[in-house]
Short mmCIF file of C-alpha atoms in Angstrom, two decimals:
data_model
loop_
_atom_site.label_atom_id
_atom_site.label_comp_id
_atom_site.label_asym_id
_atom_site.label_seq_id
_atom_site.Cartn_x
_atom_site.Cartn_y
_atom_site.Cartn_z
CA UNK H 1 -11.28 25.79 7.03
CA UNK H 2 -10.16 22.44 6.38
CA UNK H 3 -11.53 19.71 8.16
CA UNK H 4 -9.14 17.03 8.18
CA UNK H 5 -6.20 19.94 8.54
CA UNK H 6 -7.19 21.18 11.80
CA UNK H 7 -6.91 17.75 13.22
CA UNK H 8 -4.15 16.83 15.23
CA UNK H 9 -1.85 14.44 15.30
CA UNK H 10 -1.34 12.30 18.90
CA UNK H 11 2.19 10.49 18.39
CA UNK H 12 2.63 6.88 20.46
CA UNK H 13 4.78 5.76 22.71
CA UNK H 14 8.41 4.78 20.85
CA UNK H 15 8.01 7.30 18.35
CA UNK H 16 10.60 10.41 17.83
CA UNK H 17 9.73 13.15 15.74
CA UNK H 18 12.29 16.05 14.88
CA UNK H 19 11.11 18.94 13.03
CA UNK H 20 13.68 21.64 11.25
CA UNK H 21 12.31 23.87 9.58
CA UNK H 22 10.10 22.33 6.81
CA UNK H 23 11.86 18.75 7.20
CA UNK H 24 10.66 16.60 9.25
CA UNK H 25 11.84 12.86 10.22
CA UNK H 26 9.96 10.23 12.13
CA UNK H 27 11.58 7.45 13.47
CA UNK H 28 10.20 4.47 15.06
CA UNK H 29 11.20 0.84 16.15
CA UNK H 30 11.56 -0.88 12.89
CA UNK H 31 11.13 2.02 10.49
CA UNK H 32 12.19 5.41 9.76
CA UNK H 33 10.89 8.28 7.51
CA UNK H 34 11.50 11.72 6.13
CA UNK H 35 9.18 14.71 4.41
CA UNK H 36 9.92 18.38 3.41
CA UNK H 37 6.89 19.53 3.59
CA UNK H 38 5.29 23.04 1.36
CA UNK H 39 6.07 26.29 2.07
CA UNK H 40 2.43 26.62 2.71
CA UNK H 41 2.22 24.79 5.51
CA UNK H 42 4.30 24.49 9.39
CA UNK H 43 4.23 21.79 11.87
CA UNK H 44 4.20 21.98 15.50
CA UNK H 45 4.88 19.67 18.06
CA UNK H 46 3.18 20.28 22.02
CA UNK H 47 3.10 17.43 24.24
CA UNK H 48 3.25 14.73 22.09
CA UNK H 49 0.45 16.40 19.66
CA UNK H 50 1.64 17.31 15.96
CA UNK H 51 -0.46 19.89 14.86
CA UNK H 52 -0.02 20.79 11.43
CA UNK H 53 -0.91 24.77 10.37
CA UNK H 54 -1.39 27.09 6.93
CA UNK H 55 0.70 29.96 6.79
CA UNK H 56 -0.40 30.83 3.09
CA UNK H 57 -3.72 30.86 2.32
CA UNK H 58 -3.56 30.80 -1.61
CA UNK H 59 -2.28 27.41 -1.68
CA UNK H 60 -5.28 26.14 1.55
CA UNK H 61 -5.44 22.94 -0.23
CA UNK H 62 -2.73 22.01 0.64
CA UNK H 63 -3.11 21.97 4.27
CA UNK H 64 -5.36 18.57 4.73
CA UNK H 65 -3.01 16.71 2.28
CA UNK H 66 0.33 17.73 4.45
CA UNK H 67 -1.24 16.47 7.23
CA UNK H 68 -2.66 13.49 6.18
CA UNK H 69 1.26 12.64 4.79
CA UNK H 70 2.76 13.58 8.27
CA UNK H 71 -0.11 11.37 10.03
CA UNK H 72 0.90 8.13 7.37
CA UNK H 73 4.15 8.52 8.67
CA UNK H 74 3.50 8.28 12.14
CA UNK H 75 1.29 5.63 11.82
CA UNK H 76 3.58 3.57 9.42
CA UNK H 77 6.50 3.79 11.96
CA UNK H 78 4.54 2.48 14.65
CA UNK H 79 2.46 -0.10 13.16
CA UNK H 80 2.99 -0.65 9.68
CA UNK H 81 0.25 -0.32 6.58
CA UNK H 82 -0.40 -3.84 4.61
CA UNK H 83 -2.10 -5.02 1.25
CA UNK H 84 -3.20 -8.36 0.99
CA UNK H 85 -3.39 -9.85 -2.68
CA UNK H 86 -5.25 -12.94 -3.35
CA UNK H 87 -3.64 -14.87 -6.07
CA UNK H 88 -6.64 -17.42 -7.54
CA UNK H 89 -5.80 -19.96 -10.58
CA UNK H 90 -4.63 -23.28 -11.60
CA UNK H 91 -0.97 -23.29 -11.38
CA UNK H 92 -0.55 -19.73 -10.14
CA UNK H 93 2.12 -19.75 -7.50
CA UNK H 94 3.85 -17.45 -5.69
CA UNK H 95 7.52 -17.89 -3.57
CA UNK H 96 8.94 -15.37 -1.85
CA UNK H 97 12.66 -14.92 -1.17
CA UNK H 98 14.37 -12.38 0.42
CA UNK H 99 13.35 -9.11 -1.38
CA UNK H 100 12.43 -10.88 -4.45
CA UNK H 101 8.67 -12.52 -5.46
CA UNK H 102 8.93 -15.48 -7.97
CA UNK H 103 4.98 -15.73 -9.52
CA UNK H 104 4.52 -18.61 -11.47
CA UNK H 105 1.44 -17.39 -13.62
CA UNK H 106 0.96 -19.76 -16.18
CA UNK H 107 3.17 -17.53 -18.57
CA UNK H 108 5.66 -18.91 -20.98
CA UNK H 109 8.18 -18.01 -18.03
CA UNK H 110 8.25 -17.09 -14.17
CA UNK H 111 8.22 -13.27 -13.16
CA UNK H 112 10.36 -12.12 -10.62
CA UNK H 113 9.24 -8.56 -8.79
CA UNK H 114 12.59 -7.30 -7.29
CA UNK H 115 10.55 -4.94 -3.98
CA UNK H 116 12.48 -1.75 -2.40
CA UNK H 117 14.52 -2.04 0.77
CA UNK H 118 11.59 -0.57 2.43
CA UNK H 119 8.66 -2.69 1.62
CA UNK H 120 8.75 -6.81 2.59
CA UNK H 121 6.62 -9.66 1.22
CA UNK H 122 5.11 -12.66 3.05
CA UNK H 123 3.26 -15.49 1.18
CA UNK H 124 0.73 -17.89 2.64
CA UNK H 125 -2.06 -20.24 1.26
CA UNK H 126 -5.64 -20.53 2.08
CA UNK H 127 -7.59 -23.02 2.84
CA UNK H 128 -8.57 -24.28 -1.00
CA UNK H 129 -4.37 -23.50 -1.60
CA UNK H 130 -4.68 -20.13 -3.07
CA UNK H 131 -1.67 -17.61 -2.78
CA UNK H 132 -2.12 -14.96 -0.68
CA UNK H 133 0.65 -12.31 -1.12
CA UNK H 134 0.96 -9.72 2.03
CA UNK H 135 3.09 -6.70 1.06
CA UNK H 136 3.98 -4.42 4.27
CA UNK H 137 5.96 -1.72 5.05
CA UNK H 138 6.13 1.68 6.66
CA UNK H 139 5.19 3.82 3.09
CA UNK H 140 1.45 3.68 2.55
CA UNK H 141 2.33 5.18 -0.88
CA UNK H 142 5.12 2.15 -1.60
CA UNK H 143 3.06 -0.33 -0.21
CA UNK H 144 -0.09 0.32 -2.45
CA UNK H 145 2.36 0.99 -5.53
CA UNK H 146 4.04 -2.53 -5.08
CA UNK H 147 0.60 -4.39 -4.72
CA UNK H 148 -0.91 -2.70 -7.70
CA UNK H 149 2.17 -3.49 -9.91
CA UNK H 150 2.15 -7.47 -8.85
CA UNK H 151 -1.99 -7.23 -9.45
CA UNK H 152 -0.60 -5.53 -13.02
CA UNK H 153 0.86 -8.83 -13.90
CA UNK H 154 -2.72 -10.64 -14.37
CA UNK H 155 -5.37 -8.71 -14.53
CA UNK H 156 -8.56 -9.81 -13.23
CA UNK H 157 -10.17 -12.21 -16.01
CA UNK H 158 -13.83 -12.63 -15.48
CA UNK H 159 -14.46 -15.30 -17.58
CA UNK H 160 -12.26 -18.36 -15.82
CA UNK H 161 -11.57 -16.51 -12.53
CA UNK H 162 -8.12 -16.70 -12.90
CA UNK H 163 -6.34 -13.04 -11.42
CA UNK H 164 -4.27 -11.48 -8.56
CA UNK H 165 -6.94 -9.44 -6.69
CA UNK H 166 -6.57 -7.26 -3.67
CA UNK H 167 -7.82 -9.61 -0.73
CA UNK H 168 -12.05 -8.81 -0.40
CA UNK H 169 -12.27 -7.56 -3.98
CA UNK H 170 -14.99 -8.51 -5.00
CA UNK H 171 -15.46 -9.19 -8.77
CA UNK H 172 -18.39 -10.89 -11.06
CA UNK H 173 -18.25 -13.93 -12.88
CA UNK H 174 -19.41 -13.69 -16.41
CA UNK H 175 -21.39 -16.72 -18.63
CA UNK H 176 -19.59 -16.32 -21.57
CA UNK H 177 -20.61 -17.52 -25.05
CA UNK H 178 -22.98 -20.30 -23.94
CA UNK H 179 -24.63 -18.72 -21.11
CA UNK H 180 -27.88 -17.50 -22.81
CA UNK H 181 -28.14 -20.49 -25.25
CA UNK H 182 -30.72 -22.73 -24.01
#
């Protein structure tokens, strides 16, 4: 038995679910999504509870990751999943416009990170006028694959601490050359 399979699902208030068959769509007030789920696996809706069920046991591990993908949706319609990246360094910038991020990161030229229809950017500073970068939409899967390809741009660099980092990442300084000479 599968732990996080047997679970169910409550839906909130404003959210529609419609099931055929092995398709299901969940709609919400800003955001709609769709899944065809395994063979494996059928959903069922009572009262406002999802419950998600194995019909074949040979492919059982299945079960936990079919729900966990129907419960992302329903959250993501009704409140939506975020990353935060923190964008540290002398002359790093970061403007956002429309679907498109300009990063100014102290390349030969800017970058410009086009996002989906379905994912949307906000930039702010911090208090010492760092970047951050919040990346939101209704996708958990598209939201964590956009942050991690903007963090792709600079990698963290632990010498100058100069990177894009996800916001509470938490990474070491080094000395470098002259930190044992004394």
């Amino acid at each position: 038995m599968s732990r996080i399979g047997k679970l169910p699902i409550v839906i909130p208030a404003g959210v529609q679910v419609t099931i055929t068959g092995q398709h299901i769509a969940v709609s919400g007030p800003k955001w709609s999504l769709t899944l065809d789920l395994l063979p494996a696996c059928a959903v069922d809706l009572t009262d406002g509870v999802l419950t998600v069920s194995l019909v074949n046991q040979e492919q059982k591990n299945m079960w936990w990751l079919s729900r966990t993908l129907v419960a992302n949706m329903v959250h993501g319609v009704s409140q939506s999943f975020e990353k935060k990246l923190h964008v540290i360094g002398i002359g790093y910038n970061v403007k956002v416009q429309w679907q498109t991020i300009e990063l100014s990161l102290w390349l030969s030229h800017k970058v410009n990170h086009v996002l989906p229809k379905w994912v949307t950017a906000v930039s702010e500073k911090d208090p010492k006028w760092n970047d951050i970068l919040t990346i939101t939409g209704a996708d958990k899967q598209a939201v964590g694959q956009e942050a991690a390809k903007i963090k792709m741009y600079r990698k963290p660099e632990p010498y100058k601490g100069k990177w894009i980092r996800y916001f509470g990442e938490v990474i070491k300084l080094k000395a470098g050359k002259t930190g044992g000479k004394k």
